[in-house]
PDB file of C-alpha atoms in Angstrom:
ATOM      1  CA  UNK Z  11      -6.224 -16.022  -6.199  1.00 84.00           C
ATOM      2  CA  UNK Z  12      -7.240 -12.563  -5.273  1.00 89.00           C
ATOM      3  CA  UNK Z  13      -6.579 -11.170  -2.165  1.00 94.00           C
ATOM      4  CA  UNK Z  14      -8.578  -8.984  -0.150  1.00 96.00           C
ATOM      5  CA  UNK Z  15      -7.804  -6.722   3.103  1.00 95.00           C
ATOM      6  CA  UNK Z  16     -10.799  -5.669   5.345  1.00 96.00           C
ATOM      7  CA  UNK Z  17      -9.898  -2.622   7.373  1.00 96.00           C
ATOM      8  CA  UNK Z  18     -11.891   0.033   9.110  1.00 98.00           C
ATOM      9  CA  UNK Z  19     -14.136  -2.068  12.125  1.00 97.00           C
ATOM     10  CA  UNK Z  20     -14.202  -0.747  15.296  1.00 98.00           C
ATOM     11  CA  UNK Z  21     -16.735  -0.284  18.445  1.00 98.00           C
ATOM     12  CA  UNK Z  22     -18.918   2.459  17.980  1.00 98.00           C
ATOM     13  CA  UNK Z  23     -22.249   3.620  20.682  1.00 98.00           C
ATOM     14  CA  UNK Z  24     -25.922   2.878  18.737  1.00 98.00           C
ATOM     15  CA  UNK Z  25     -26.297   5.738  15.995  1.00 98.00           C
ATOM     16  CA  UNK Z  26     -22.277   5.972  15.335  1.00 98.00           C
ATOM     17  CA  UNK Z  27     -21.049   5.258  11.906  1.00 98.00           C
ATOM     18  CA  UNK Z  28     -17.875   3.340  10.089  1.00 98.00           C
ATOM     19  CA  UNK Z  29     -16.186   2.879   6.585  1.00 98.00           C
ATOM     20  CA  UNK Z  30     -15.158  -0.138   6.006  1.00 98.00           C
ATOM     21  CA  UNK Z  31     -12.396  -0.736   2.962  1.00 98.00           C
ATOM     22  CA  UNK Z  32     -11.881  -3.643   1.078  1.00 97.00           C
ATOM     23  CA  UNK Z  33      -8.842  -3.360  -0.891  1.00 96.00           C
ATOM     24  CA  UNK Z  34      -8.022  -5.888  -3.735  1.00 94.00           C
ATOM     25  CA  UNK Z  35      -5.179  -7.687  -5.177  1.00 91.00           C
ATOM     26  CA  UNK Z  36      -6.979  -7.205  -8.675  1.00 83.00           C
ATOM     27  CA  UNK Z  37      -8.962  -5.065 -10.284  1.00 80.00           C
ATOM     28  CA  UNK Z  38     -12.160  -7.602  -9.474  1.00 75.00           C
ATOM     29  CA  UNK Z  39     -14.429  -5.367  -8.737  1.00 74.00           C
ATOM     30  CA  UNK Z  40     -13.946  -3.562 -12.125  1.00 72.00           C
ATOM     31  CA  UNK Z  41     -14.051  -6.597 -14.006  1.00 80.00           C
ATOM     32  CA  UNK Z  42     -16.914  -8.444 -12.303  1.00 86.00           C
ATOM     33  CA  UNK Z  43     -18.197  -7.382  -8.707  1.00 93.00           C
ATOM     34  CA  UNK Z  44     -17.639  -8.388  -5.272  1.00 95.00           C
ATOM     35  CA  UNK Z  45     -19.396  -8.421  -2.248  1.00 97.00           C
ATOM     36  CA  UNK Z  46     -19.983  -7.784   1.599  1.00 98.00           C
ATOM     37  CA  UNK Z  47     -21.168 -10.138   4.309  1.00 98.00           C
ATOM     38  CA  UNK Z  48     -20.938 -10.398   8.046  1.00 98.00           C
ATOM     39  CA  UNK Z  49     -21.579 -12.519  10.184  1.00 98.00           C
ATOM     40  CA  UNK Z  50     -23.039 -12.158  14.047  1.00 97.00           C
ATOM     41  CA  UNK Z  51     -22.363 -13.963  16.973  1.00 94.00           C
ATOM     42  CA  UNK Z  52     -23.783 -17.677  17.063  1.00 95.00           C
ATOM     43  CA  UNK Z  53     -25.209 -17.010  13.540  1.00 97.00           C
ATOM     44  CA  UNK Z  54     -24.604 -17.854   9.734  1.00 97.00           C
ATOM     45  CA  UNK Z  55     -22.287 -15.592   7.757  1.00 98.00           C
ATOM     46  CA  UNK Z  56     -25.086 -13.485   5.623  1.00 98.00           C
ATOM     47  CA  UNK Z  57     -24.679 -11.665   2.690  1.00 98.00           C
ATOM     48  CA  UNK Z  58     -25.326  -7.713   3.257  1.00 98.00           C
ATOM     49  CA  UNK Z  59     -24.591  -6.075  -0.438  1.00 98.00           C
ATOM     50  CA  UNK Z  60     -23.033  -6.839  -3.923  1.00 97.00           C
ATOM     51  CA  UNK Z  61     -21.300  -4.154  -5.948  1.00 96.00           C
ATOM     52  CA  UNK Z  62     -21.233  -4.454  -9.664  1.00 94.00           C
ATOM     53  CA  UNK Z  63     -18.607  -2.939 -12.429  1.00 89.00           C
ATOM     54  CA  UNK Z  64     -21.316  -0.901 -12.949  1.00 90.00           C
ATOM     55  CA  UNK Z  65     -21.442   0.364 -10.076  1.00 90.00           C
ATOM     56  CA  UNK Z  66     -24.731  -0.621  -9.331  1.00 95.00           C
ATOM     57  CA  UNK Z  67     -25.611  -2.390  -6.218  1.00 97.00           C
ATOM     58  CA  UNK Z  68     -27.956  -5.010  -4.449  1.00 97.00           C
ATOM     59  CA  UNK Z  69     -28.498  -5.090  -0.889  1.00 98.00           C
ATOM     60  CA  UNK Z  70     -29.772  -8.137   0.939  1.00 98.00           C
ATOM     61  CA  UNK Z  71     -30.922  -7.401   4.133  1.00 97.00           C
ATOM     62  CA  UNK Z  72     -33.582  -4.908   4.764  1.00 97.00           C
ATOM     63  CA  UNK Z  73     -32.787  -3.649   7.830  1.00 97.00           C
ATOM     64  CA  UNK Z  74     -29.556  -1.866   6.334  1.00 97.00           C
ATOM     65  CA  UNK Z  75     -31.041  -0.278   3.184  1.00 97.00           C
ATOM     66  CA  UNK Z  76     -30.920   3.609   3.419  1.00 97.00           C
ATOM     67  CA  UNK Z  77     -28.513   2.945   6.298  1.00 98.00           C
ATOM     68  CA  UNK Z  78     -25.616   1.225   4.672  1.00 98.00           C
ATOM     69  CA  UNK Z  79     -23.809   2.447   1.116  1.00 98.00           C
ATOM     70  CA  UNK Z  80     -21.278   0.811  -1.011  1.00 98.00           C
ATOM     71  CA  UNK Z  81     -19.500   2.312  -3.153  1.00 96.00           C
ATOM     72  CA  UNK Z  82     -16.070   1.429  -5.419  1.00 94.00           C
ATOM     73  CA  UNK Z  83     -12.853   3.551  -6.272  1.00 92.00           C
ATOM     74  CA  UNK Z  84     -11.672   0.478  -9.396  1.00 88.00           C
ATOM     75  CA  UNK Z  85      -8.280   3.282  -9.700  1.00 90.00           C
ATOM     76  CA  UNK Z  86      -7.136   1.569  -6.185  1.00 92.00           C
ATOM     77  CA  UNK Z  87      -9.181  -1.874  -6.660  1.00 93.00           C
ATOM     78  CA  UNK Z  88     -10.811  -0.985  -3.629  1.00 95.00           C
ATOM     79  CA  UNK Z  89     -14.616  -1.364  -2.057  1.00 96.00           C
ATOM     80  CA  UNK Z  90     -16.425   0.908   0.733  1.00 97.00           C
ATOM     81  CA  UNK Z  91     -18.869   0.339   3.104  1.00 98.00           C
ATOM     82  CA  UNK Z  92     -20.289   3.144   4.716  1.00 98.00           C
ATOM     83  CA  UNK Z  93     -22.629   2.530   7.718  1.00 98.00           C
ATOM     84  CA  UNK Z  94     -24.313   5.130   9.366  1.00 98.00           C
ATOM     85  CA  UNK Z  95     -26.603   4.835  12.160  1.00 98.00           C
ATOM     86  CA  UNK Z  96     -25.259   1.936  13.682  1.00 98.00           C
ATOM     87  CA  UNK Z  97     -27.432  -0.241  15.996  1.00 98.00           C
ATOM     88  CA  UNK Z  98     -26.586  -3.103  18.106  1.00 97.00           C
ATOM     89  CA  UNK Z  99     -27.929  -5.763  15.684  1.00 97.00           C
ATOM     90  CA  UNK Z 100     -25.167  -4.628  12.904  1.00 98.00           C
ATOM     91  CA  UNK Z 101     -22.554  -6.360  15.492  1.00 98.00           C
ATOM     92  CA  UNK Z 102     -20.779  -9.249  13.667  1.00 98.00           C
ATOM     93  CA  UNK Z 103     -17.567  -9.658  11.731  1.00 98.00           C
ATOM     94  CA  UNK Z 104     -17.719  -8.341   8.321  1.00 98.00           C
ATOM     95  CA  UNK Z 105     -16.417 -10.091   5.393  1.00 98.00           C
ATOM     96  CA  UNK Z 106     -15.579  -8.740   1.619  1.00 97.00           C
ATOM     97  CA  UNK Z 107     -15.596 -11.456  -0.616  1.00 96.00           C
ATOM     98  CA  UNK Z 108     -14.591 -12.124  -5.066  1.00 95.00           C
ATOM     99  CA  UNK Z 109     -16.331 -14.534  -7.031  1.00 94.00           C
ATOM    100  CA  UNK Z 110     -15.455 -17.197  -8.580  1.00 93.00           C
ATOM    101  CA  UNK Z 111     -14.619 -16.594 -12.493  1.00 89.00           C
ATOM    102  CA  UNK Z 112     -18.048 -15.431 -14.348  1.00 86.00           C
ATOM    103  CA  UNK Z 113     -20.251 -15.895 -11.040  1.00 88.00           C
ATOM    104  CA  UNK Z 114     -22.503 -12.778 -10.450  1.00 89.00           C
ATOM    105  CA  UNK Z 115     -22.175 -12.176  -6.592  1.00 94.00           C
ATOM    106  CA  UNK Z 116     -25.390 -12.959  -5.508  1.00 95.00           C
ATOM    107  CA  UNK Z 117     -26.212 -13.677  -1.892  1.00 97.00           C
ATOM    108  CA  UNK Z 118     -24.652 -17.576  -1.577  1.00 96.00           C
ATOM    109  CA  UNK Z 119     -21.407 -18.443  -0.106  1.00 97.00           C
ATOM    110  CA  UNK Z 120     -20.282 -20.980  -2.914  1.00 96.00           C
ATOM    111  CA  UNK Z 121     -20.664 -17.928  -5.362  1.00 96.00           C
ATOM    112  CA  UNK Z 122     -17.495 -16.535  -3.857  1.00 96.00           C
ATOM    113  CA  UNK Z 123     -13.196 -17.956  -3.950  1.00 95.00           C
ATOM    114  CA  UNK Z 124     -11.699 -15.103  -2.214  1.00 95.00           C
ATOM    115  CA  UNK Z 125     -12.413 -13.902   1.644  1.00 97.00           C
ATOM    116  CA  UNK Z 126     -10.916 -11.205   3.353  1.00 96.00           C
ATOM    117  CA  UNK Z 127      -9.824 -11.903   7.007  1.00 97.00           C
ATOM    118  CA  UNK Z 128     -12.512 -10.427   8.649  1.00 97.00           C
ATOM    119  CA  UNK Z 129     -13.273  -7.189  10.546  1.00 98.00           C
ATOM    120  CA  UNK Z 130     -15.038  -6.721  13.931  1.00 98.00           C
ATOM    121  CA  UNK Z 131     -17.867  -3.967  14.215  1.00 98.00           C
ATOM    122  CA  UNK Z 132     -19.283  -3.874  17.461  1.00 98.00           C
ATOM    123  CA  UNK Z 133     -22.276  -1.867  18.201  1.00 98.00           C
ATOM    124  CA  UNK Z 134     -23.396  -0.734  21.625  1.00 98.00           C
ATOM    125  CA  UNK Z 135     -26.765   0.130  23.014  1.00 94.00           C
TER     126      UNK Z 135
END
């Protein structure tokens, strides 16, 4: 099973930015794609963008698109996540995620077999 590493959360004041990395055990996101979700306080884990081999991406949520970019380096097996512009809504714990074998990382949960542990962004007004 592939193994992921989050790393790169932090607190930040409203209009800060963070990288987030995702580094792989495998080269997944050359091969297939993987994604990036987070989820908020008292809410449901939501998907925020997939990355394809590609290298093109989808974003899900609205709210993030022109703020967020992912991006991959596949020589390191490793996934970005640059957020600029940070507001208090972006709080949760963010989550990089692999899919299972010849799944297309949309937005669902069950698409996915690997999680990284999590990594806190906190956002303050």
């Amino acid at each position: 099973q592939v193994q992921l590493m989050e790393s790169g959360g932090g607190s930040v004041q409203a209009g800060g930015s963070l990288r987030l990395s995702c580094a792989a055990s495998e080269a997944t996101v050359r091969k297939q794609c993987m994604a990036w979700f987070r989820q908020a306080p008292g809410k449901e884990r939501e998907a925020v963008v997939s990355i394809y081999a590609d290298g093109r991406a989808t974003y899900y949520i609205d709210s993030v698109k022109g703020r967020f970019t992912v991006s991959q380096d596949s020589a390191v097996n490793t996934v970005y996540l640059q957020m600029n512009n940070l507001q208090p809504e972006d709080t949760a714990v963010y989550y990089c995620a692999s899919p299972k074998p010849q799944w297309q990382c949309g937005p669902a949960e069950y698409e996915y077999k690997s999680w990284g542990q999590g990594t806190q962004v906190t956002v303050s007004s």
